[in-house]
mmCIF file of C-alpha atoms and ligand atoms in Angstrom:
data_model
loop_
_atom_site.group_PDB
_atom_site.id
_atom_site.type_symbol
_atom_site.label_atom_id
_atom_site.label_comp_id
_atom_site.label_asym_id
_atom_site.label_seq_id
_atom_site.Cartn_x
_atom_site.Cartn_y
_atom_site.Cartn_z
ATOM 1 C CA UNK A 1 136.479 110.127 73.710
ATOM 2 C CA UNK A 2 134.505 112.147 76.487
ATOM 3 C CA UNK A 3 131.597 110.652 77.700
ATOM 4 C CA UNK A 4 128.957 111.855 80.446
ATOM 5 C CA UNK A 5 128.586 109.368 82.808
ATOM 6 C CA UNK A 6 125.410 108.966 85.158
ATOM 7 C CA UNK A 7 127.152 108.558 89.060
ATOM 8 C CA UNK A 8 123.996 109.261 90.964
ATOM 9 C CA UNK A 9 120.578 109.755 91.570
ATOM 10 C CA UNK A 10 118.333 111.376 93.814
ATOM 11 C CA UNK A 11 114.701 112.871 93.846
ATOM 12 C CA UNK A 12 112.681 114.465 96.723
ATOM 13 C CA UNK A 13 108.594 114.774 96.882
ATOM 14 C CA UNK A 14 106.307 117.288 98.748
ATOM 15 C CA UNK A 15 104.935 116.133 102.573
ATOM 16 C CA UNK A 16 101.421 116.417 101.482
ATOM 17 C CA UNK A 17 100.348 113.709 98.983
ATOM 18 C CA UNK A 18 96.680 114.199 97.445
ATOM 19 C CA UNK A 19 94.687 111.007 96.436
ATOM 20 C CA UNK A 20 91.685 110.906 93.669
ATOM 21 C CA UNK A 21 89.375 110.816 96.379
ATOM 22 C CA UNK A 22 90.797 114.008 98.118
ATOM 23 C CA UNK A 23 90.282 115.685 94.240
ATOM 24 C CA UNK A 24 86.711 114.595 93.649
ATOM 25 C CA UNK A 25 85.751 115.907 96.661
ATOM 26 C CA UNK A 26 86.624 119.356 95.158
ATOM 27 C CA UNK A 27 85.795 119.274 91.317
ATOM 28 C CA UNK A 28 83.241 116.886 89.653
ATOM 29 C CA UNK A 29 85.479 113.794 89.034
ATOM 30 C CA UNK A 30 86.206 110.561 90.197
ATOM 31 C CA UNK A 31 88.677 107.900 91.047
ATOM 32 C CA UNK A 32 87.387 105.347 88.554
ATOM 33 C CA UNK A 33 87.663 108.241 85.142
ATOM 34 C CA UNK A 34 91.167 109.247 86.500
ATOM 35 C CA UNK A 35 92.847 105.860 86.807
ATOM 36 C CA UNK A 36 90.968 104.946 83.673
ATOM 37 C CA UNK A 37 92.023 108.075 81.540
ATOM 38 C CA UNK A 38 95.162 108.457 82.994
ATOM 39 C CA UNK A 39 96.637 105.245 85.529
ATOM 40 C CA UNK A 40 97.062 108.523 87.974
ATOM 41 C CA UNK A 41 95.808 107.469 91.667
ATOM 42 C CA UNK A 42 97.783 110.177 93.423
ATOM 43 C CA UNK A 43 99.825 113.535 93.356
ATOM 44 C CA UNK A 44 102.108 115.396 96.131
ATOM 45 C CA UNK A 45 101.499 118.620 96.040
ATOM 46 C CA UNK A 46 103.908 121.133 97.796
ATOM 47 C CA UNK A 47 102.690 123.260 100.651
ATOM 48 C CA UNK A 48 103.727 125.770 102.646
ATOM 49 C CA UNK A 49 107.940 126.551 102.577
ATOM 50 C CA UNK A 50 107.893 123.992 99.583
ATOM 51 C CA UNK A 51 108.790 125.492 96.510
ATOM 52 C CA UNK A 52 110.941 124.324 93.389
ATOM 53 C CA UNK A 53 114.271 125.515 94.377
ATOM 54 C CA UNK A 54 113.768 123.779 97.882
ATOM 55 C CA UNK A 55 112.675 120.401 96.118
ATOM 56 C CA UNK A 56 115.267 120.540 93.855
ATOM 57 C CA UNK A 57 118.330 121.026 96.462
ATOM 58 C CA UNK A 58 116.982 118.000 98.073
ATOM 59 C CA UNK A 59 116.824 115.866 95.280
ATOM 60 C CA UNK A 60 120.423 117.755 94.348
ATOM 61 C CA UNK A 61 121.545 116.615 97.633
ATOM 62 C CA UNK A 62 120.306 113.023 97.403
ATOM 63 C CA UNK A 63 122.134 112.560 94.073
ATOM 64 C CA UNK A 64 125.430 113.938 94.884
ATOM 65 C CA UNK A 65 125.165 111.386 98.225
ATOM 66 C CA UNK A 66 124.252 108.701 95.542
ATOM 67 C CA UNK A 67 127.213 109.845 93.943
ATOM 68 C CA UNK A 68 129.477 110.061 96.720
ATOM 69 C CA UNK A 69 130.279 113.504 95.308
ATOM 70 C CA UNK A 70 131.259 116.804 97.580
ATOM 71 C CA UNK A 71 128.907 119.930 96.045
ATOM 72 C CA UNK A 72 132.052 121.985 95.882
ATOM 73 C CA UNK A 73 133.301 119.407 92.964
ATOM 74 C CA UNK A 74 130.475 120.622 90.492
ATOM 75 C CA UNK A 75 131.330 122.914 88.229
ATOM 76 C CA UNK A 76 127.861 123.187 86.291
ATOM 77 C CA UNK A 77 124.273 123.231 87.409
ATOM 78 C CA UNK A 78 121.410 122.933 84.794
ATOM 79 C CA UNK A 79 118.073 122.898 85.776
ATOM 80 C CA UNK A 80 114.775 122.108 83.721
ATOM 81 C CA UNK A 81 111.874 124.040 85.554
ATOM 82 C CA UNK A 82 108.528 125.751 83.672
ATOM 83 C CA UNK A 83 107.042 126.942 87.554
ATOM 84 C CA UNK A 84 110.368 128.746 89.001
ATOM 85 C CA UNK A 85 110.456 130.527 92.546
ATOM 86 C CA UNK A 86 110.566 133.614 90.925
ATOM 87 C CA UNK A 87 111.075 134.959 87.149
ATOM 88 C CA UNK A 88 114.421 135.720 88.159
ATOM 89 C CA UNK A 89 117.276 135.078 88.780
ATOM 90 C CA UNK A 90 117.294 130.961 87.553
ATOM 91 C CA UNK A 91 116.692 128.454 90.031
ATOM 92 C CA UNK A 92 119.878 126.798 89.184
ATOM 93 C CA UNK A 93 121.529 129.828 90.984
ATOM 94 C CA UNK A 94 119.385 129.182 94.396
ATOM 95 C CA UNK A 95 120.313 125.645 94.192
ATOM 96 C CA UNK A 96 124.263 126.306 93.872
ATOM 97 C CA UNK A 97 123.933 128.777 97.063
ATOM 98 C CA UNK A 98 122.092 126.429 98.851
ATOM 99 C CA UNK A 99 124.754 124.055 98.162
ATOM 100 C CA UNK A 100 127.493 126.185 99.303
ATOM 101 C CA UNK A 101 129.304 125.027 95.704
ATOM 102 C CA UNK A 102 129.367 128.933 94.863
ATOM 103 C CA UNK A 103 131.782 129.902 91.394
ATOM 104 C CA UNK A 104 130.623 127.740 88.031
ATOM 105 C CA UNK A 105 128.225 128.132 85.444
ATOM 106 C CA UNK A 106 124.179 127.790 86.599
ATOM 107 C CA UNK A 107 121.082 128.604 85.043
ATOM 108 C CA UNK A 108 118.092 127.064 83.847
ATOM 109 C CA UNK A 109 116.603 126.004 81.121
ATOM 110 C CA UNK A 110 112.371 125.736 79.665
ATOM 111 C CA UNK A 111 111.077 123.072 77.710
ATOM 112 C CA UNK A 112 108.145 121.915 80.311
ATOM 113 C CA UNK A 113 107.723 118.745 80.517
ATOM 114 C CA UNK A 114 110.702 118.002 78.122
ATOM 115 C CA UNK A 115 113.157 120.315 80.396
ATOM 116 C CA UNK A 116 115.175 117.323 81.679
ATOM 117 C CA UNK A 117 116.082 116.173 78.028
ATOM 118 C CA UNK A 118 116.424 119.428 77.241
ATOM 119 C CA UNK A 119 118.788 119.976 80.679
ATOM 120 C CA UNK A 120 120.576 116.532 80.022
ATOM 121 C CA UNK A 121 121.364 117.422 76.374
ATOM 122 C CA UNK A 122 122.974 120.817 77.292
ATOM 123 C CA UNK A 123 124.960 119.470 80.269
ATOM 124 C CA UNK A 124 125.937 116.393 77.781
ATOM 125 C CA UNK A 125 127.020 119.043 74.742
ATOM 126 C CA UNK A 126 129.124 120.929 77.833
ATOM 127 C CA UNK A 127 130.775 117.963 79.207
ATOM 128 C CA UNK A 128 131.869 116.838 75.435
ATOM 129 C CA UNK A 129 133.452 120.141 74.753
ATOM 130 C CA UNK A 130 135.556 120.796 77.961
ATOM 131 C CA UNK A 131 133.196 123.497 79.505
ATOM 132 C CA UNK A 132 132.776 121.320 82.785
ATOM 133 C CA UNK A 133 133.408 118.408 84.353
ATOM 134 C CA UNK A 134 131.216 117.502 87.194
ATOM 135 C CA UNK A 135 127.411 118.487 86.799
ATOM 136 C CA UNK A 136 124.079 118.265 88.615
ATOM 137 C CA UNK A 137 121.213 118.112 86.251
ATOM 138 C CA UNK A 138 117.798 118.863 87.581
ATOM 139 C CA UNK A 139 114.177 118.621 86.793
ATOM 140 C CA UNK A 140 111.814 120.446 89.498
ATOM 141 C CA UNK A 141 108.498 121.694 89.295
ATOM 142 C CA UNK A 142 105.378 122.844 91.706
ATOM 143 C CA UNK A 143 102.637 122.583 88.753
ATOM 144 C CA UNK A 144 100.427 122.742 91.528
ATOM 145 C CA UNK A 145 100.887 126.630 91.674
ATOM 146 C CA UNK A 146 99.988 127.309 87.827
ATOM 147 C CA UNK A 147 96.983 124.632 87.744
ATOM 148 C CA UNK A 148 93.121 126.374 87.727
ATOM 149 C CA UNK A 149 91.531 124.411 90.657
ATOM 150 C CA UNK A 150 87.935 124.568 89.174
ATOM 151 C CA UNK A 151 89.452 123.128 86.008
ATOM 152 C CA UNK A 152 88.295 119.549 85.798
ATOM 153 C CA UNK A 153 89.730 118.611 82.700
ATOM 154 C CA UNK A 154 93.760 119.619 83.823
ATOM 155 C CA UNK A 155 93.744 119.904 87.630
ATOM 156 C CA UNK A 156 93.890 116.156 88.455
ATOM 157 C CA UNK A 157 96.716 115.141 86.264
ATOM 158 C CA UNK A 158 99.670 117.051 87.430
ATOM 159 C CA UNK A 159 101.763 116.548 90.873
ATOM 160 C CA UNK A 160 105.168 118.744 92.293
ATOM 161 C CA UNK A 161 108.042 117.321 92.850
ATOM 162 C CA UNK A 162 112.324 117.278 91.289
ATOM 163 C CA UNK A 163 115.189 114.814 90.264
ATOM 164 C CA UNK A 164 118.438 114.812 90.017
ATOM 165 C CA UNK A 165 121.388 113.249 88.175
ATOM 166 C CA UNK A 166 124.878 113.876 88.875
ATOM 167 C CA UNK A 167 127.193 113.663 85.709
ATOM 168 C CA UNK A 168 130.784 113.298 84.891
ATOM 169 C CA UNK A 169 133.576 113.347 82.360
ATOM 170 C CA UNK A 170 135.081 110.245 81.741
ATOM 171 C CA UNK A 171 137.802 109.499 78.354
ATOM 172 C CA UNK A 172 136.070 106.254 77.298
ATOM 173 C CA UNK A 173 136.187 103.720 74.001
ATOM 174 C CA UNK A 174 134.028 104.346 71.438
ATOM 175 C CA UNK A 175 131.866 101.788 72.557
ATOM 176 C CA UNK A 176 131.858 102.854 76.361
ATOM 177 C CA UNK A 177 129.369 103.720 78.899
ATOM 178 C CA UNK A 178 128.149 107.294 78.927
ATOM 179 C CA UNK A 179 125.745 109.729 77.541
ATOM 180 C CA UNK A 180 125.388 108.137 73.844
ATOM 181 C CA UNK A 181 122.626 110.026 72.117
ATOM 182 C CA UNK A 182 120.431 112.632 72.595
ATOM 183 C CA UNK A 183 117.743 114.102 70.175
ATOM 184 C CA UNK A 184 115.953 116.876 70.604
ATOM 185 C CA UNK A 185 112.699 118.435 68.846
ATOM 186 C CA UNK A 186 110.421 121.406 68.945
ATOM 187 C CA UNK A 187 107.602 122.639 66.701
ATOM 188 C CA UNK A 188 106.300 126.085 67.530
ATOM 189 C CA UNK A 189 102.905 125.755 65.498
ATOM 190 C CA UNK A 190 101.357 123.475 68.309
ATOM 191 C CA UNK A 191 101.179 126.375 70.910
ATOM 192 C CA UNK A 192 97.205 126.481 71.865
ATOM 193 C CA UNK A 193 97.422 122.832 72.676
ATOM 194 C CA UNK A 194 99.047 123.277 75.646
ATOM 195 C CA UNK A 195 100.513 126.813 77.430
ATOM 196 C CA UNK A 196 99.784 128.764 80.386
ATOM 197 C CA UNK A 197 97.298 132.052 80.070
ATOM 198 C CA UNK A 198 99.810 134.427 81.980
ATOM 199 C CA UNK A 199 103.520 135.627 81.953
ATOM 200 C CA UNK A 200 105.840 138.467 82.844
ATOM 201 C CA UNK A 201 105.725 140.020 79.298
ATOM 202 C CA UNK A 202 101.796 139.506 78.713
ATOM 203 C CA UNK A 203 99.831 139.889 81.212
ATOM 204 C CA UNK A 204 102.479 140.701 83.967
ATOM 205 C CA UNK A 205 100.836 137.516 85.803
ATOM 206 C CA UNK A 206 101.781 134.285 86.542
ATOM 207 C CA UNK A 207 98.870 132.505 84.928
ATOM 208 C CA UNK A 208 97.103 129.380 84.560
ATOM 209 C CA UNK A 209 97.911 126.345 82.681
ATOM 210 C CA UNK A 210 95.623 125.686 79.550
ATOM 211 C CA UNK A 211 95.283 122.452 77.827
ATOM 212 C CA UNK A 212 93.098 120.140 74.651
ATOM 213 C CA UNK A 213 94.923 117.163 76.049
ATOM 214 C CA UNK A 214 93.323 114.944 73.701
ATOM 215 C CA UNK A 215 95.183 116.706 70.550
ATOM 216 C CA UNK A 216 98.099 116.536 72.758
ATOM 217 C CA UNK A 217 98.048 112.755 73.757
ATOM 218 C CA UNK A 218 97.970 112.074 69.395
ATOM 219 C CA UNK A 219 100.688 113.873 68.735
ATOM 220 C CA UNK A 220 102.887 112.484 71.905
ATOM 221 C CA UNK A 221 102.587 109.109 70.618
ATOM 222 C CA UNK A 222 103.906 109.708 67.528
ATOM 223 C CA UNK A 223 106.231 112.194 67.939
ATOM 224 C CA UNK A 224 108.171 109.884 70.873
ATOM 225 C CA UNK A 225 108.055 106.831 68.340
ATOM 226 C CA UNK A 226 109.665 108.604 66.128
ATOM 227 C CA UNK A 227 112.485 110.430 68.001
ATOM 228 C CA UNK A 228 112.663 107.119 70.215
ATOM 229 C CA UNK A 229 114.185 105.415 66.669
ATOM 230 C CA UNK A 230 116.196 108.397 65.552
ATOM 231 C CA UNK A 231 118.200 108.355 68.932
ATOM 232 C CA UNK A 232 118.720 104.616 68.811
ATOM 233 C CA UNK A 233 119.457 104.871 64.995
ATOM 234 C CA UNK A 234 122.017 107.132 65.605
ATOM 235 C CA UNK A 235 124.246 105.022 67.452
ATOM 236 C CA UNK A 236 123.440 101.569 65.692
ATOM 237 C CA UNK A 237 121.255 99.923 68.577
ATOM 238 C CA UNK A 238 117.687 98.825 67.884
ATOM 239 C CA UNK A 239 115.051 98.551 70.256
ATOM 240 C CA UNK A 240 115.980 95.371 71.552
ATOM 241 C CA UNK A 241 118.818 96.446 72.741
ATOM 242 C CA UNK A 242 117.099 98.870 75.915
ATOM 243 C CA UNK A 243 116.829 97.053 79.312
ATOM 244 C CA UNK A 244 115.065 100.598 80.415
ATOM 245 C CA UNK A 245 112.555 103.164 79.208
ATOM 246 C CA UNK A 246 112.442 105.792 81.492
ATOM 247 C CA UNK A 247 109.868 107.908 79.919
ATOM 248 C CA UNK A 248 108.074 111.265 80.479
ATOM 249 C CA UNK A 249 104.850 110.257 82.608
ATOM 250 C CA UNK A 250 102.065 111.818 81.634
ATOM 251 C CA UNK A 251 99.737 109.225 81.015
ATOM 252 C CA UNK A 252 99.709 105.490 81.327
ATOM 253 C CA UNK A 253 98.143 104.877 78.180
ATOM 254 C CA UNK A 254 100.762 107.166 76.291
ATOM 255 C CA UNK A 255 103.456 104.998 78.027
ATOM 256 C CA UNK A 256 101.684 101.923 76.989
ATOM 257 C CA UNK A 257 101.143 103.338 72.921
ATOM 258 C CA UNK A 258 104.655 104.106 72.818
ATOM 259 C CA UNK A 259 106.007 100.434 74.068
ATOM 260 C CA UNK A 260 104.128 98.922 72.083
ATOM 261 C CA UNK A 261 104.653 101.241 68.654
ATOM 262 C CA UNK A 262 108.302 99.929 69.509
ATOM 263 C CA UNK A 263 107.688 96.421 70.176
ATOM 264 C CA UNK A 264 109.071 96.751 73.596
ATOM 265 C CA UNK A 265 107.212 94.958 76.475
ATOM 266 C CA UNK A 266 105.807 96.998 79.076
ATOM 267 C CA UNK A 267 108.110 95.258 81.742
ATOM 268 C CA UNK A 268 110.882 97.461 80.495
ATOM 269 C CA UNK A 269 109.258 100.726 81.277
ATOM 270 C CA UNK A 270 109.108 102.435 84.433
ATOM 271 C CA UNK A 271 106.062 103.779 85.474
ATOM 272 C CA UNK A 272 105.636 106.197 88.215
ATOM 273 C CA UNK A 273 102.545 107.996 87.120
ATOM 274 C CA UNK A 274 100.505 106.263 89.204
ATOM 275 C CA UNK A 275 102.261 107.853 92.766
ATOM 276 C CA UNK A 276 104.019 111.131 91.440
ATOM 277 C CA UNK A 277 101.106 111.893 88.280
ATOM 278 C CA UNK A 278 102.171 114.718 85.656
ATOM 279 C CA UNK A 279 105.362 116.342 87.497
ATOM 280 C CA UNK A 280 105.944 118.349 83.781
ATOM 281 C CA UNK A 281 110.948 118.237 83.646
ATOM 282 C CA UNK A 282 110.552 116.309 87.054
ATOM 283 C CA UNK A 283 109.006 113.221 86.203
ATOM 284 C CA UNK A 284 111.722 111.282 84.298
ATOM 285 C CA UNK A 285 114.777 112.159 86.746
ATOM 286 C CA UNK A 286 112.076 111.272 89.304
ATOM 287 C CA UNK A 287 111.460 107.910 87.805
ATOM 288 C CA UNK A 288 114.525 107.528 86.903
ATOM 289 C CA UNK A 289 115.875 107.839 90.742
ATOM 290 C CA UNK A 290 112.589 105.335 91.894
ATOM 291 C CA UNK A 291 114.166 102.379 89.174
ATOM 292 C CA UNK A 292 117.924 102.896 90.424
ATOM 293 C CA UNK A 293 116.556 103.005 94.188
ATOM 294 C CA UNK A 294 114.496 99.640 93.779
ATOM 295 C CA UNK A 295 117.327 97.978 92.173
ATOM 296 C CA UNK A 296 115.784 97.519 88.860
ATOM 297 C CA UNK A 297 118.102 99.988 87.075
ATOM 298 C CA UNK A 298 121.586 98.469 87.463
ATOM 299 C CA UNK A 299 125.161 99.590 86.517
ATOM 300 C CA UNK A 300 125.585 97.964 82.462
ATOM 301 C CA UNK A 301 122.169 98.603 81.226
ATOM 302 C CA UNK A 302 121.476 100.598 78.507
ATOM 303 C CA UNK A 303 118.397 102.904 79.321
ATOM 304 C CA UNK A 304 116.419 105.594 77.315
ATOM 305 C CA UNK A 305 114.911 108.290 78.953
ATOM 306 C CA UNK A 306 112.268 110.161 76.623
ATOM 307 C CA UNK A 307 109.432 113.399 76.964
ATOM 308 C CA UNK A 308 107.058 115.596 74.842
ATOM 309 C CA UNK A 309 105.558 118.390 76.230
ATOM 310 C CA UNK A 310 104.380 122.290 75.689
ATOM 311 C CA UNK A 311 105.867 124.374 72.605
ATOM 312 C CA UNK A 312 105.888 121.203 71.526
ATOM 313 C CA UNK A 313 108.999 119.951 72.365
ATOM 314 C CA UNK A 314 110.149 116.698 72.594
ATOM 315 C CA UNK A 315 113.299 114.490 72.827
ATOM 316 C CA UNK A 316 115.233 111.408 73.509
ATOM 317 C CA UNK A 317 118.237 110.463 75.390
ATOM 318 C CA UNK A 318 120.291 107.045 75.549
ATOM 319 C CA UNK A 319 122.629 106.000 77.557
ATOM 320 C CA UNK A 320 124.239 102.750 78.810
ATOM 321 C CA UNK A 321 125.244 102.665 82.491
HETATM 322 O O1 UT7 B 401 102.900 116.479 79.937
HETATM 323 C C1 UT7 B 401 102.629 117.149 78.761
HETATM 324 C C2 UT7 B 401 101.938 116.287 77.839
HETATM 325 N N1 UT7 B 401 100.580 116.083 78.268
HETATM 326 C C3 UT7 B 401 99.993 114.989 77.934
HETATM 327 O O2 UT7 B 401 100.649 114.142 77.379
HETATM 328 C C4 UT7 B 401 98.525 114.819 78.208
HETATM 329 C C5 UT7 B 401 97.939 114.037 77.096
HETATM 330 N N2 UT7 B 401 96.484 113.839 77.174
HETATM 331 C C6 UT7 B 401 95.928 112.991 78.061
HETATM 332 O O3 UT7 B 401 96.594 112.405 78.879
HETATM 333 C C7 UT7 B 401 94.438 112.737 77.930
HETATM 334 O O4 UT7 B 401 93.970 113.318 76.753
HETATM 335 C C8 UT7 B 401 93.623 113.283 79.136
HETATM 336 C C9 UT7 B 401 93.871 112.423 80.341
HETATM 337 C C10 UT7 B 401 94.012 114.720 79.420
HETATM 338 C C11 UT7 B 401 92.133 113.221 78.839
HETATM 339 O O5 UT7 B 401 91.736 111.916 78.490
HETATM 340 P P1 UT7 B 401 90.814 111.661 77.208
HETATM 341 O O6 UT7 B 401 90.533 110.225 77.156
HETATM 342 O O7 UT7 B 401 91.535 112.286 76.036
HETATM 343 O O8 UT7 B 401 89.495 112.436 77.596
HETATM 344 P P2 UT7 B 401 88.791 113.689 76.892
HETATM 345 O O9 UT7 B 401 89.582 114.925 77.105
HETATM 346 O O10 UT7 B 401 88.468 113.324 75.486
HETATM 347 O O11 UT7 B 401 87.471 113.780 77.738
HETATM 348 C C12 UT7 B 401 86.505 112.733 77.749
HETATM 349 C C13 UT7 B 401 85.351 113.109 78.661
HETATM 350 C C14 UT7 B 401 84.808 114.523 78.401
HETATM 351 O O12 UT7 B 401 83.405 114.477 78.570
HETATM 352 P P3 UT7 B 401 82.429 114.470 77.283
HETATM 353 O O13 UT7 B 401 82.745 115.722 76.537
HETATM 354 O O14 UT7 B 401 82.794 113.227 76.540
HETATM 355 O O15 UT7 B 401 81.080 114.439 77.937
HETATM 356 C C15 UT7 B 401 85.403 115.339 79.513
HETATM 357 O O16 UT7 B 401 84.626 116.469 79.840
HETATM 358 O O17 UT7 B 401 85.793 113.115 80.029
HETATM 359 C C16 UT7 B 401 85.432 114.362 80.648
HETATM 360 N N3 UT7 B 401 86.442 114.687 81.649
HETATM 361 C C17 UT7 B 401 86.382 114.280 82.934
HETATM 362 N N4 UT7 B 401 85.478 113.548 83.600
HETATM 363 C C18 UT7 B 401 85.722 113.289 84.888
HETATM 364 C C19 UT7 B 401 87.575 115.406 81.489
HETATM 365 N N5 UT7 B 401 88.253 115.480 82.636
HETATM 366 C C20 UT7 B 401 87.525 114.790 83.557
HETATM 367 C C21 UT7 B 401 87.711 114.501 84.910
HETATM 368 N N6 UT7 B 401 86.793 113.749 85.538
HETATM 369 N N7 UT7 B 401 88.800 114.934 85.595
#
């Protein structure tokens, strides 16, 4: 059968990285309520000639190095962005010119912070059916530019910053390495919880990012339980079975809930919340990329990447190495 399989990795931050300290000099906060609340102790945030497309071609870049991959071999770019350079045309197609790889299918796709899955699942469904062959799949965000800097409550939890994966067809047994699963979930009623107070068919502004994160933080936990068991049910493994959570990082103490709803130790999930914070579709390529760089992530393991975010959406991916 067809299988996607993950050949590299790559990621790519802003210059300027923002601490706690820098934050609570500007709104009434403090180090000790942000680690506390969140495990967040710093963001990047992108400055000036920074913008999603540009973090995103690096990361691109890095990956398809990783892979040992020319970027005239890809034949499909998807990228997961909510915060693109512009409302059109997709960022996908700014990332293929940059990459001189000009011809096959790009364009993006918007489930916030649930993009990559979202991203991963298309690229997957394309590679399965013959479509394409080679693919970059991105996450890349600048959350920084939709965030209300007198806001207290959302302003110190997100950071900028992309991933990448590069993927590839592969005829493999059954039981071979690959893409194995992917699950994917939205529920429209949820949309006051978390959404941005602007938009190109509203208010003909960008807008600000809006969120009751406490009503969003109950409804993570469960929801990524649950489509955390579906995805393994699916293909007969049990929780076990992971060497790897590579989850969404929004919060330390979701990441922590969720481990331990599954009985997994927290030694088996990567956690990168603490240097990159909220970075929305780029935070699990992102993490992914800082647990294959450190060596942790190694060829043969079975990992599970995972995300909820605004819409709701939400979603899980397995795959083994
Ligand atoms: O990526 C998409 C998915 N997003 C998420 O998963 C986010 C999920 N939610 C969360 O991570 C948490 O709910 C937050 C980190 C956003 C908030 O933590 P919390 O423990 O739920 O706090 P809270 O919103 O209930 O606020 C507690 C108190 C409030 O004060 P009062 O009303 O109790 O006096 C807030 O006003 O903390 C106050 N507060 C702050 N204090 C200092 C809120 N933000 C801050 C702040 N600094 N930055």
């Amino acid at each position: 059968m067809i299988r996607a399989q993950i050949r590299g990795s790559g990621s790519a931050l802003p210059k300027q990285c923002v601490t706690n300290a820098d934050l609570a000099d500007r709104v009434d906060t403090s180090d000790e309520w942000i680690v506390e609340r969140t495990g967040i102790r710093q963001r990047y945030i992108a400055g000036e000639g920074e913008t999603t497309s540009t973090l995103a071609t690096e990361a691109a870049r890095k990956a398809l190095d990783a892979a040992g991959m020319d970027p005239s071999s890809i034949d499909l770019i998807v990228l997961a962005t909510a915060t693109p350079d512009n409302t059109f045309p997709a960022v996908a197609t700014q990332v293929q010119r940059a990459l001189g790889c000009r011809g096959g299918i790009a364009f993006d796709v918007q489930a916030v912070c649930t993009g990559f899955l979202y991203a991963l699942g298309t690229a997957d469904s394309m590679i399965r059916t013959g479509m394409a062959k080679r693919a970059l799949v991105i996450g890349a965000e600048t959350f920084s530019r939709i965030l209300d800097w007198e806001d207290r409550t959302t302003c110190v939890l997100f950071g900028d910053g992309a991933g990448a994966i590069v993927l590839e067809a592969e005829d493999v047994a059954e039981d071979g390495p690959g893409i194995m699963a992917t699950k994917l979930r939205a529920d429209g009623e949820h949309k006051d919880l978390l959404y941005v107070d602007g938009g190109p068919s509203t208010t003909g502004t960008v807008g600000k990012l809006r969120m009751k994160g406490r009503e969003v933080f109950r409804h993570a936990v469960v929801n990524l339980a649950e489509v955390l068991g579906e995805t393994l049910d699916a293909v007969g493994l049990v929780a076990e079975d992971i060497d790897w959570v590579v989850p969404h990082q929004a919060n330390a103490r979701i990441l922590d809930a969720t481990a331990r709803k599954l009985g997994l130790p927290p030694e088996k999930v990567i956690v990168t919340v603490d240097r990159h914070a909220n970075t929305s579709a780029a935070s699990v390529p992102l993490a992914f990329d800082a647990g294959v760089r450190d060596g942790r992530i190694k060829p043969g393991d079975l990992v599970v990447f995972e995300a909820m975010g605004g819409g709701f959406t939400w979603g899980a991916s397995l795959a083994r190495l």
